[in-house]
PDB file of C-alpha atoms in Angstrom:
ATOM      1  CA  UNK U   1       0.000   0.000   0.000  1.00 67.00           C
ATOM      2  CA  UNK U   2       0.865   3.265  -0.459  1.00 73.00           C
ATOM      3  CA  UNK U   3       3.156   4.901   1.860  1.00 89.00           C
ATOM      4  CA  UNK U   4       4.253   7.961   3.679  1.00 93.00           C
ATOM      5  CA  UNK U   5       7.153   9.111   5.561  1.00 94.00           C
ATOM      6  CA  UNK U   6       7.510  11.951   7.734  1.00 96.00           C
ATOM      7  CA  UNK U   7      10.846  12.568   9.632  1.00 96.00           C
ATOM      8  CA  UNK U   8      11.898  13.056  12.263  1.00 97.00           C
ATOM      9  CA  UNK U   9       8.818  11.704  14.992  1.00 96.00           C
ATOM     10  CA  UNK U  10       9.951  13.729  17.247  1.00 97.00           C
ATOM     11  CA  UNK U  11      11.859  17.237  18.086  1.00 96.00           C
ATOM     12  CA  UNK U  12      12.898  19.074  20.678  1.00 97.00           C
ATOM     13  CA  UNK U  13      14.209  21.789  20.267  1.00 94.00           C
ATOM     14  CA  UNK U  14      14.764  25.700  21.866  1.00 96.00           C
ATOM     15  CA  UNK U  15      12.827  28.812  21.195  1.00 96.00           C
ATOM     16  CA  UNK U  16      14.206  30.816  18.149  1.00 96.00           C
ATOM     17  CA  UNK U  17      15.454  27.549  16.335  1.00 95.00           C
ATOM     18  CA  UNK U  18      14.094  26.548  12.719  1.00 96.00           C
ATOM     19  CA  UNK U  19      13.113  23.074  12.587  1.00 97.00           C
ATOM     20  CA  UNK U  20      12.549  21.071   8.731  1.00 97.00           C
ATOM     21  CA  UNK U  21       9.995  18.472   8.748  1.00 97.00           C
ATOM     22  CA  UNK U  22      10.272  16.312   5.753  1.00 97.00           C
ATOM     23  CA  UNK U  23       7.353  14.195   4.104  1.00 96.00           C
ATOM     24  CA  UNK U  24       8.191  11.550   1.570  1.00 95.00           C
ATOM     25  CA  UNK U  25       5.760   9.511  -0.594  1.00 92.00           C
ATOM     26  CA  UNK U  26       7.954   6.067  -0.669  1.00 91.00           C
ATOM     27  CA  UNK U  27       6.482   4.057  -2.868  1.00 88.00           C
ATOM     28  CA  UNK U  28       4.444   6.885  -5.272  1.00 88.00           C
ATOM     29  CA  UNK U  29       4.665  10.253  -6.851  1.00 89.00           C
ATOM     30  CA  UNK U  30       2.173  12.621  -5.321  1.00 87.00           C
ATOM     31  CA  UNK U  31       0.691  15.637  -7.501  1.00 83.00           C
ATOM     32  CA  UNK U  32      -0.042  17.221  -4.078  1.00 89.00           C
ATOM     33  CA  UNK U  33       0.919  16.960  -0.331  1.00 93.00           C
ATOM     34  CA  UNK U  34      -0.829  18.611   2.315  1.00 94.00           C
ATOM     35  CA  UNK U  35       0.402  19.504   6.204  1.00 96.00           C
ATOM     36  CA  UNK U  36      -1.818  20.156   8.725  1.00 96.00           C
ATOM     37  CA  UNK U  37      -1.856  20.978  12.540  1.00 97.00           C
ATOM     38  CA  UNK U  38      -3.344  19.450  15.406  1.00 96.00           C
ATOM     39  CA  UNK U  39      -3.381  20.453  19.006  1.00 94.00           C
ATOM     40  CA  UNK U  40      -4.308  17.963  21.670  1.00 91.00           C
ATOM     41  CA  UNK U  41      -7.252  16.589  21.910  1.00 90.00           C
ATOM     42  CA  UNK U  42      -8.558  18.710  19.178  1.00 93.00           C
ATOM     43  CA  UNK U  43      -9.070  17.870  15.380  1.00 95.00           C
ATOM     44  CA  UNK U  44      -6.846  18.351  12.583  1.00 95.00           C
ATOM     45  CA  UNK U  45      -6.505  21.986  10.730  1.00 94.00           C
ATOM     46  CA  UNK U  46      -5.108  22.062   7.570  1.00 94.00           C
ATOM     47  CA  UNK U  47      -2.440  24.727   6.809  1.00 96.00           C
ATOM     48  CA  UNK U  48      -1.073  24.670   3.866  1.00 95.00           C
ATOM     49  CA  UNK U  49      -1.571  22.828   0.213  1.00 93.00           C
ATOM     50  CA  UNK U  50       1.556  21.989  -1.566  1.00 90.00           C
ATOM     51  CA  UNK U  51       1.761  21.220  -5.269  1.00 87.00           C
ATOM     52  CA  UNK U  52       5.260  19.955  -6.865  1.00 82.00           C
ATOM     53  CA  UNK U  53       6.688  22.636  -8.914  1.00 81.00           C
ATOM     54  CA  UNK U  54       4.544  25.804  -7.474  1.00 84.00           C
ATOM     55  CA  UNK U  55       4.146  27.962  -4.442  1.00 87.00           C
ATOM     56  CA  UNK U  56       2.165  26.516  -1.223  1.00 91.00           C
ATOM     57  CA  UNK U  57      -1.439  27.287  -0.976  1.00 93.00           C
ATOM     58  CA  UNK U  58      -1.534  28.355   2.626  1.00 95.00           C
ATOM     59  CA  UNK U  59      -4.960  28.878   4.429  1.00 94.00           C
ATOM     60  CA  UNK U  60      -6.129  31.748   5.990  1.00 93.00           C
ATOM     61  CA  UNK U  61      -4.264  32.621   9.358  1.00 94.00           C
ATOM     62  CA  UNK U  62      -1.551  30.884   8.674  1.00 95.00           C
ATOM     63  CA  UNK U  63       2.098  32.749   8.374  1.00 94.00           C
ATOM     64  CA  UNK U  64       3.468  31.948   4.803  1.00 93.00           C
ATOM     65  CA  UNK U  65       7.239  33.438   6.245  1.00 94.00           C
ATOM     66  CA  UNK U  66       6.743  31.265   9.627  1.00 96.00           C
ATOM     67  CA  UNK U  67       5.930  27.895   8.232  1.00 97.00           C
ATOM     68  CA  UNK U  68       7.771  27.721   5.135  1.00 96.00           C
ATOM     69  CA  UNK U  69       6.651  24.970   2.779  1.00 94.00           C
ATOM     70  CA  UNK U  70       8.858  23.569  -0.686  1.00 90.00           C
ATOM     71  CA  UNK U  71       7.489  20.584  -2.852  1.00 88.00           C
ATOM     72  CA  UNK U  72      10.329  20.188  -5.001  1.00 81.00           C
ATOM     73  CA  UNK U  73       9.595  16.353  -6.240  1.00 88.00           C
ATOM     74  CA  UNK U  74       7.239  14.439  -7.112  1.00 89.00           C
ATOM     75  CA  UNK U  75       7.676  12.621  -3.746  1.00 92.00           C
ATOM     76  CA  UNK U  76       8.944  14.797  -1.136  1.00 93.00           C
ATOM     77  CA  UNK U  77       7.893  18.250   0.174  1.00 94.00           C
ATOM     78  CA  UNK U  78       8.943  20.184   3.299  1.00 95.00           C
ATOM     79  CA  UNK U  79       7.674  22.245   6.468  1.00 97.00           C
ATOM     80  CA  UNK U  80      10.405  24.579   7.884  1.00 97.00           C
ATOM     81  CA  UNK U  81       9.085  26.225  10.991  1.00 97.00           C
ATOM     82  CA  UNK U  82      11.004  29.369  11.407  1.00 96.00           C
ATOM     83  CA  UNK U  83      12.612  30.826  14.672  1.00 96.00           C
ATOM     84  CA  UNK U  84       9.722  28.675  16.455  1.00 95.00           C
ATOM     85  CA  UNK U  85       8.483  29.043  19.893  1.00 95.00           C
ATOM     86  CA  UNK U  86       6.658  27.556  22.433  1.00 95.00           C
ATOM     87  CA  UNK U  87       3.302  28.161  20.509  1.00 95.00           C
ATOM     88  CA  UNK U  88       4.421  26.505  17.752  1.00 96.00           C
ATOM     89  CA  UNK U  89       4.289  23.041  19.851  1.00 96.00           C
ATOM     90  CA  UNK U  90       2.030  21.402  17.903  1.00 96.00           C
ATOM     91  CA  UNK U  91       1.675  17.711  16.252  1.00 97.00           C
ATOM     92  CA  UNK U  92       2.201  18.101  12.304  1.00 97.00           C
ATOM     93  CA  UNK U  93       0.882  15.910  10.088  1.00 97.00           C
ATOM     94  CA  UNK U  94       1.245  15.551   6.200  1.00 96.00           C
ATOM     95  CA  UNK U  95      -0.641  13.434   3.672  1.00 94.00           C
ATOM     96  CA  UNK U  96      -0.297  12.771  -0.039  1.00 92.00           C
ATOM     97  CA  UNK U  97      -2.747  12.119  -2.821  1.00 86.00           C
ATOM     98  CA  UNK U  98      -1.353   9.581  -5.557  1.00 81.00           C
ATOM     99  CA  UNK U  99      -0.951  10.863  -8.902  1.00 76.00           C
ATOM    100  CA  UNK U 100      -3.653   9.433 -10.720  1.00 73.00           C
ATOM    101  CA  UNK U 101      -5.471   7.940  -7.559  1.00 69.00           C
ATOM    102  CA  UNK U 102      -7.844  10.874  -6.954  1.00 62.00           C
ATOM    103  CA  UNK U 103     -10.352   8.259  -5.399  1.00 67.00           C
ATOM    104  CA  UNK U 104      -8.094   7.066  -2.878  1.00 72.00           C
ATOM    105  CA  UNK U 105      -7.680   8.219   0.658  1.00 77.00           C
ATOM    106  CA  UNK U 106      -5.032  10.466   1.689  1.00 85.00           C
ATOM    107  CA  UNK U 107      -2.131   8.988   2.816  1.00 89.00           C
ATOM    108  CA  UNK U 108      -1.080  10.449   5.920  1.00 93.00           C
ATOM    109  CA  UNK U 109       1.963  10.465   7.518  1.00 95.00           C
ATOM    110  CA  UNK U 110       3.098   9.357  10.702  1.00 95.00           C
ATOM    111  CA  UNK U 111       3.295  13.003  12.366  1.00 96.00           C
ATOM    112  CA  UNK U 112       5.798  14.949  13.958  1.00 97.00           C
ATOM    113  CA  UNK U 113       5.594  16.148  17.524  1.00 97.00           C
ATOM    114  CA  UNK U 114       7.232  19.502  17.969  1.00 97.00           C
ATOM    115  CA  UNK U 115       8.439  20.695  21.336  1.00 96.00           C
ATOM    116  CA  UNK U 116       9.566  23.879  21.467  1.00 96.00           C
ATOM    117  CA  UNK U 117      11.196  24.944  24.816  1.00 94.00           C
TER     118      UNK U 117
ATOM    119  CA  UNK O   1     -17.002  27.700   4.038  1.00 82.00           C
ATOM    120  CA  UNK O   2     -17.638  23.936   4.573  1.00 88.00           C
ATOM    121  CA  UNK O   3     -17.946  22.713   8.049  1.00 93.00           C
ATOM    122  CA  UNK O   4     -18.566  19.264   9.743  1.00 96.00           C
ATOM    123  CA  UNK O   5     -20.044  18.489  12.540  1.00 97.00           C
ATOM    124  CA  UNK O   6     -19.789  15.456  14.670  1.00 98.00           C
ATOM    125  CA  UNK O   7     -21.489  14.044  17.675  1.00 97.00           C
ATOM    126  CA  UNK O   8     -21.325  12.804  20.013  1.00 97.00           C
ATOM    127  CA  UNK O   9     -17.590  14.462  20.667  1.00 97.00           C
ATOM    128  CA  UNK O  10     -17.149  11.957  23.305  1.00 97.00           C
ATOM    129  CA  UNK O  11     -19.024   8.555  23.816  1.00 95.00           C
ATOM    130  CA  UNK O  12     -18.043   5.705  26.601  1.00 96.00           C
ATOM    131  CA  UNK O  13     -19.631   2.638  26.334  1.00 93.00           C
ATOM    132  CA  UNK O  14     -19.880  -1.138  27.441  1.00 95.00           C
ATOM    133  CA  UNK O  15     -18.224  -3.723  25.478  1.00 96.00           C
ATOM    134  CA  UNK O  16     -20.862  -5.918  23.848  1.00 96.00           C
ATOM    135  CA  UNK O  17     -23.341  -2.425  22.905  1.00 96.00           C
ATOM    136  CA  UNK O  18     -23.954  -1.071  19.738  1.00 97.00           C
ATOM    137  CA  UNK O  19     -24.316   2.643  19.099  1.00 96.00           C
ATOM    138  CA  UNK O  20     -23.728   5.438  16.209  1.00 97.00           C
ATOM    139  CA  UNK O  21     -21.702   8.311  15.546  1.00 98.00           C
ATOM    140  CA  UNK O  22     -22.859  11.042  12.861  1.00 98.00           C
ATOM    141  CA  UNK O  23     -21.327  13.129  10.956  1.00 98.00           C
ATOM    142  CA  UNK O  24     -23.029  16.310   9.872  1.00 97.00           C
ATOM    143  CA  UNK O  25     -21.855  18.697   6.610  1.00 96.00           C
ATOM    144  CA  UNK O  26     -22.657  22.169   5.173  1.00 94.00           C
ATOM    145  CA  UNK O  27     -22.144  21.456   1.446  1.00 87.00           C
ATOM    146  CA  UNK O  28     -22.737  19.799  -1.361  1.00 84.00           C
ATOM    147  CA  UNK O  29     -19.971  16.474  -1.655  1.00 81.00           C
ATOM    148  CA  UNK O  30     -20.528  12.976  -2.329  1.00 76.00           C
ATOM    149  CA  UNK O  31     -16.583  12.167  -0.595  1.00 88.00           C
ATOM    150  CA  UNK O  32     -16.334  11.527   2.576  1.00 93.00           C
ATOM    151  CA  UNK O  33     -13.857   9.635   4.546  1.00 95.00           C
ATOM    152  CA  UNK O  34     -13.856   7.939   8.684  1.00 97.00           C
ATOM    153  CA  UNK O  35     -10.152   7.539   9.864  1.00 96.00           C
ATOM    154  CA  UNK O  36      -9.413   6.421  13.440  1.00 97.00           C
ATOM    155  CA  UNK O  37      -6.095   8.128  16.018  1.00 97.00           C
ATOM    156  CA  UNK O  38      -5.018   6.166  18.552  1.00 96.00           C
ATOM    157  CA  UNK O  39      -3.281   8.498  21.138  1.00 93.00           C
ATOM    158  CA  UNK O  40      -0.263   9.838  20.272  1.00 91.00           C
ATOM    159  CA  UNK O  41      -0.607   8.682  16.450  1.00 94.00           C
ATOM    160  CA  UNK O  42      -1.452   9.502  13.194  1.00 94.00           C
ATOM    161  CA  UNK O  43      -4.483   8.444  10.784  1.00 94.00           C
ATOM    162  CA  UNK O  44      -5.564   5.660   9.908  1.00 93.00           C
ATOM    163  CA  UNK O  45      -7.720   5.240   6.846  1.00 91.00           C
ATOM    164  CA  UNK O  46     -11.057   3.171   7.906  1.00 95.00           C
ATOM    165  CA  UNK O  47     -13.391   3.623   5.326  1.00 95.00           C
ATOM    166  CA  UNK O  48     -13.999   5.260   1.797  1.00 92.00           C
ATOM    167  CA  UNK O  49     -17.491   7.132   0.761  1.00 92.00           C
ATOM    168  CA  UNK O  50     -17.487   8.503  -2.614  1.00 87.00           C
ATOM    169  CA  UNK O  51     -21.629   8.575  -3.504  1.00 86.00           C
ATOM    170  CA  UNK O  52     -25.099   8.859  -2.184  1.00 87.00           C
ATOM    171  CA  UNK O  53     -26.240   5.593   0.031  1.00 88.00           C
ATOM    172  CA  UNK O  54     -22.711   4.132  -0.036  1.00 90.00           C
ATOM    173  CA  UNK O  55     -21.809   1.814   2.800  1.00 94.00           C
ATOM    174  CA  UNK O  56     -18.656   0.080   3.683  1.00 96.00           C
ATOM    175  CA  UNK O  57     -18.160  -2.201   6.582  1.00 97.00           C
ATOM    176  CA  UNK O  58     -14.944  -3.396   8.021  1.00 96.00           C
ATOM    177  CA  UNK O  59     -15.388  -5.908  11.390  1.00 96.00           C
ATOM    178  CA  UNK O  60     -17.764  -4.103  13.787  1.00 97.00           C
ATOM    179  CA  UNK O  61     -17.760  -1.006  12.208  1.00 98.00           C
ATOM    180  CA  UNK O  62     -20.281   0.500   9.190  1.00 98.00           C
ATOM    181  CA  UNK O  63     -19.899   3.469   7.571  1.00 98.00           C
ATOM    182  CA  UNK O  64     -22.724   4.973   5.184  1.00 97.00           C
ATOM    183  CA  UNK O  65     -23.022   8.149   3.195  1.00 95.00           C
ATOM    184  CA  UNK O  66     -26.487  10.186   2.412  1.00 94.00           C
ATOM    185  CA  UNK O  67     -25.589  12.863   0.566  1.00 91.00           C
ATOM    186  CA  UNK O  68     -29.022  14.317   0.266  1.00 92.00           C
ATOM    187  CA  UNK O  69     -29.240  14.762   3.754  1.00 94.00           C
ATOM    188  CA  UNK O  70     -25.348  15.390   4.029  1.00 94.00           C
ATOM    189  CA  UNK O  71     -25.119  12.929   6.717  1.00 96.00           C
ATOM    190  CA  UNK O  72     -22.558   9.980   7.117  1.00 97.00           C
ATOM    191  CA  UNK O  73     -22.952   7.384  10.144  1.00 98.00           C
ATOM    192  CA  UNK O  74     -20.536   5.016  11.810  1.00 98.00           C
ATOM    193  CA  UNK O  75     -22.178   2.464  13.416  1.00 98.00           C
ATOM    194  CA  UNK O  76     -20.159   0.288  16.072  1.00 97.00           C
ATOM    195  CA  UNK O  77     -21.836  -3.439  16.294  1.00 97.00           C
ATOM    196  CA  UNK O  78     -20.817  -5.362  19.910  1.00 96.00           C
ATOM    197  CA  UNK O  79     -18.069  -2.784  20.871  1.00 96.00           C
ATOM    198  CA  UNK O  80     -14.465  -4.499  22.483  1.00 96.00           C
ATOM    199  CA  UNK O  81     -12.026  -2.343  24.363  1.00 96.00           C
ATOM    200  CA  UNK O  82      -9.943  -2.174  20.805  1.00 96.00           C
ATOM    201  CA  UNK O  83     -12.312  -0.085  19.200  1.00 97.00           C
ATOM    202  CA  UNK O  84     -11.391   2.572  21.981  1.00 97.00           C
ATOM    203  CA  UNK O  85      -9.804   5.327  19.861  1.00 97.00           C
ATOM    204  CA  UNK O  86     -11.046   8.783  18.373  1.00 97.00           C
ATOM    205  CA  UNK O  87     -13.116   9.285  15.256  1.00 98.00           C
ATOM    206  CA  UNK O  88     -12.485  11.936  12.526  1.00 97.00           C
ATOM    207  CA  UNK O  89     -14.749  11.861   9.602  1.00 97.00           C
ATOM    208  CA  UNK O  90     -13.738  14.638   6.738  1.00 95.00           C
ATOM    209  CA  UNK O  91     -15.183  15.575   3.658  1.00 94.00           C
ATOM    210  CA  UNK O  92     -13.587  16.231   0.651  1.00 89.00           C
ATOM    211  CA  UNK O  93     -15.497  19.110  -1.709  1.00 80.00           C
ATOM    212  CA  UNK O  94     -13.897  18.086  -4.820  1.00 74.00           C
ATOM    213  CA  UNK O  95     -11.640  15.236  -6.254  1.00 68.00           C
ATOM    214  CA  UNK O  96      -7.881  15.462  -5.015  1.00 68.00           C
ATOM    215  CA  UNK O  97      -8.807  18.624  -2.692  1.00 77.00           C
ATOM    216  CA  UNK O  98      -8.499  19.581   0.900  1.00 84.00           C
ATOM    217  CA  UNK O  99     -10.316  17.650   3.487  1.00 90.00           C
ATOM    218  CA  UNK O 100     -12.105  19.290   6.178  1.00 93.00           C
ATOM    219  CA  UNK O 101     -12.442  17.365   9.353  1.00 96.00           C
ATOM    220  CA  UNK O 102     -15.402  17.158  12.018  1.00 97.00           C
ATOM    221  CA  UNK O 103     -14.036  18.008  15.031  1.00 96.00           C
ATOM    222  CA  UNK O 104     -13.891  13.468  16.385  1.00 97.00           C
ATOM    223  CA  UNK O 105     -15.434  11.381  18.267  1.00 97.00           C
ATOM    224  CA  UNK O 106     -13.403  10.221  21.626  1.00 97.00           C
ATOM    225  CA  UNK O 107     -14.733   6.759  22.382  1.00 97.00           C
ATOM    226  CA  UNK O 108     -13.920   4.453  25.601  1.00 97.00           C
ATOM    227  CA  UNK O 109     -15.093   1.109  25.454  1.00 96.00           C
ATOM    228  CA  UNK O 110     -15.044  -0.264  29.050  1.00 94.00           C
ATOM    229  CA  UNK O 111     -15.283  -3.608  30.016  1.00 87.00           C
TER     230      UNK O 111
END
């Protein structure tokens, strides 16, 4: 089945670092990736759309020049969280649509927990 | 703006009952998915709805799709403790878009 990797799990890290979370399709190209946000024990909001070869769709309220997205293949696109701080503690998730399987599910990625100290 | 609604947000139960969860939209879409988290985890994929009066069922669980009255159920048949997880259904407008998620369904299936 199709797969997706997001790395790393887990980060630590302190406040005014830039962290790079990177999603991978493994085993297809995906036309579009998409990361999203979810505090605890609350439900997932989507932030930004990412198509390969073209700027990030972000939604409303979210800082383009904070969380800075590239989708440079077919199969891997990437969420840099600038100078981050403690609000920026969050779970991130990405998913991928198959290119050519618009009737499948996403496929989401494992999520990465960010601590931010 | 689309939004989804589910209830209940959190449901405990006996192992061995049966009960629903709905899942309420605002616009027109005939794609609608039901993924399970387990704490601490990401998605799982549970069950695919892409048109009116489609139902899928997987073990205990049922999932079904009315588009007319934009309303998807998932039914849970003789609950186990496994089944304890939360519930995210999300509906997708249009083919290969964003998907907008209800806010899910915590359930606790005690023995």
């Amino acid at each position: 089945g199709a797969v997706v990797s997001q790395h790393p799990s887990r980060v630590i890290c302190k406040s005014g670092t830039s962290v790079k979370i990177e999603c991978r399709s493994l085993d297809f190209q995906a036309t579009t990736m998409f990361w999203y946000r979810q505090f605890p024990k609350k439900s997932l909001m989507l932030m930004a759309t990412s198509n390969e070869g073209s700027k990030a769709t972000y939604e409303q309220g979210v800082e383009k020049d904070k969380f800075l997205i590239n989708h440079a293949s077919l199969t891997l696109s990437t969420l840099t969280v600038t100078s981050a701080h403690p609000e920026d503690s969050s779970f991130y998730i990405c998913s991928a649509i198959a290119r050519g399987y618009s009737n499948q599910p996403q496929h989401f990625g494992d999520g990465t927990r960010l601590s931010i100290l | 703006e689309l939004k989804v609604e589910q209830n209940p947000l959190f449901l405990s139960m006996q192992e061995g009952k049966n009960y629903t969860i709905y899942c309420n939209y605002s616009t027109t879409s005939d794609r609608l998915y039901w993924y399970r988290q387990d704490p601490g985890k990401s998605l799982e994929s549970l069950f695919v709805l892409l048109s009116n009066g489609a139902v899928k069922q997987e073990g205990r669980l049922m999932a079904s799709l009315d588009t007319k009255a934009r309303l998807s159920t998932l039914h849970i048949t003789a609950a186990v403790h496994d089944l304890s997880a939360t519930y995210f259904c999300a509906v997708e407008e249009t083919s290969g878009s964003r998907l907008t998620f209800g806010e899910g369904t915590q359930l606790t299936v005690n023995p």
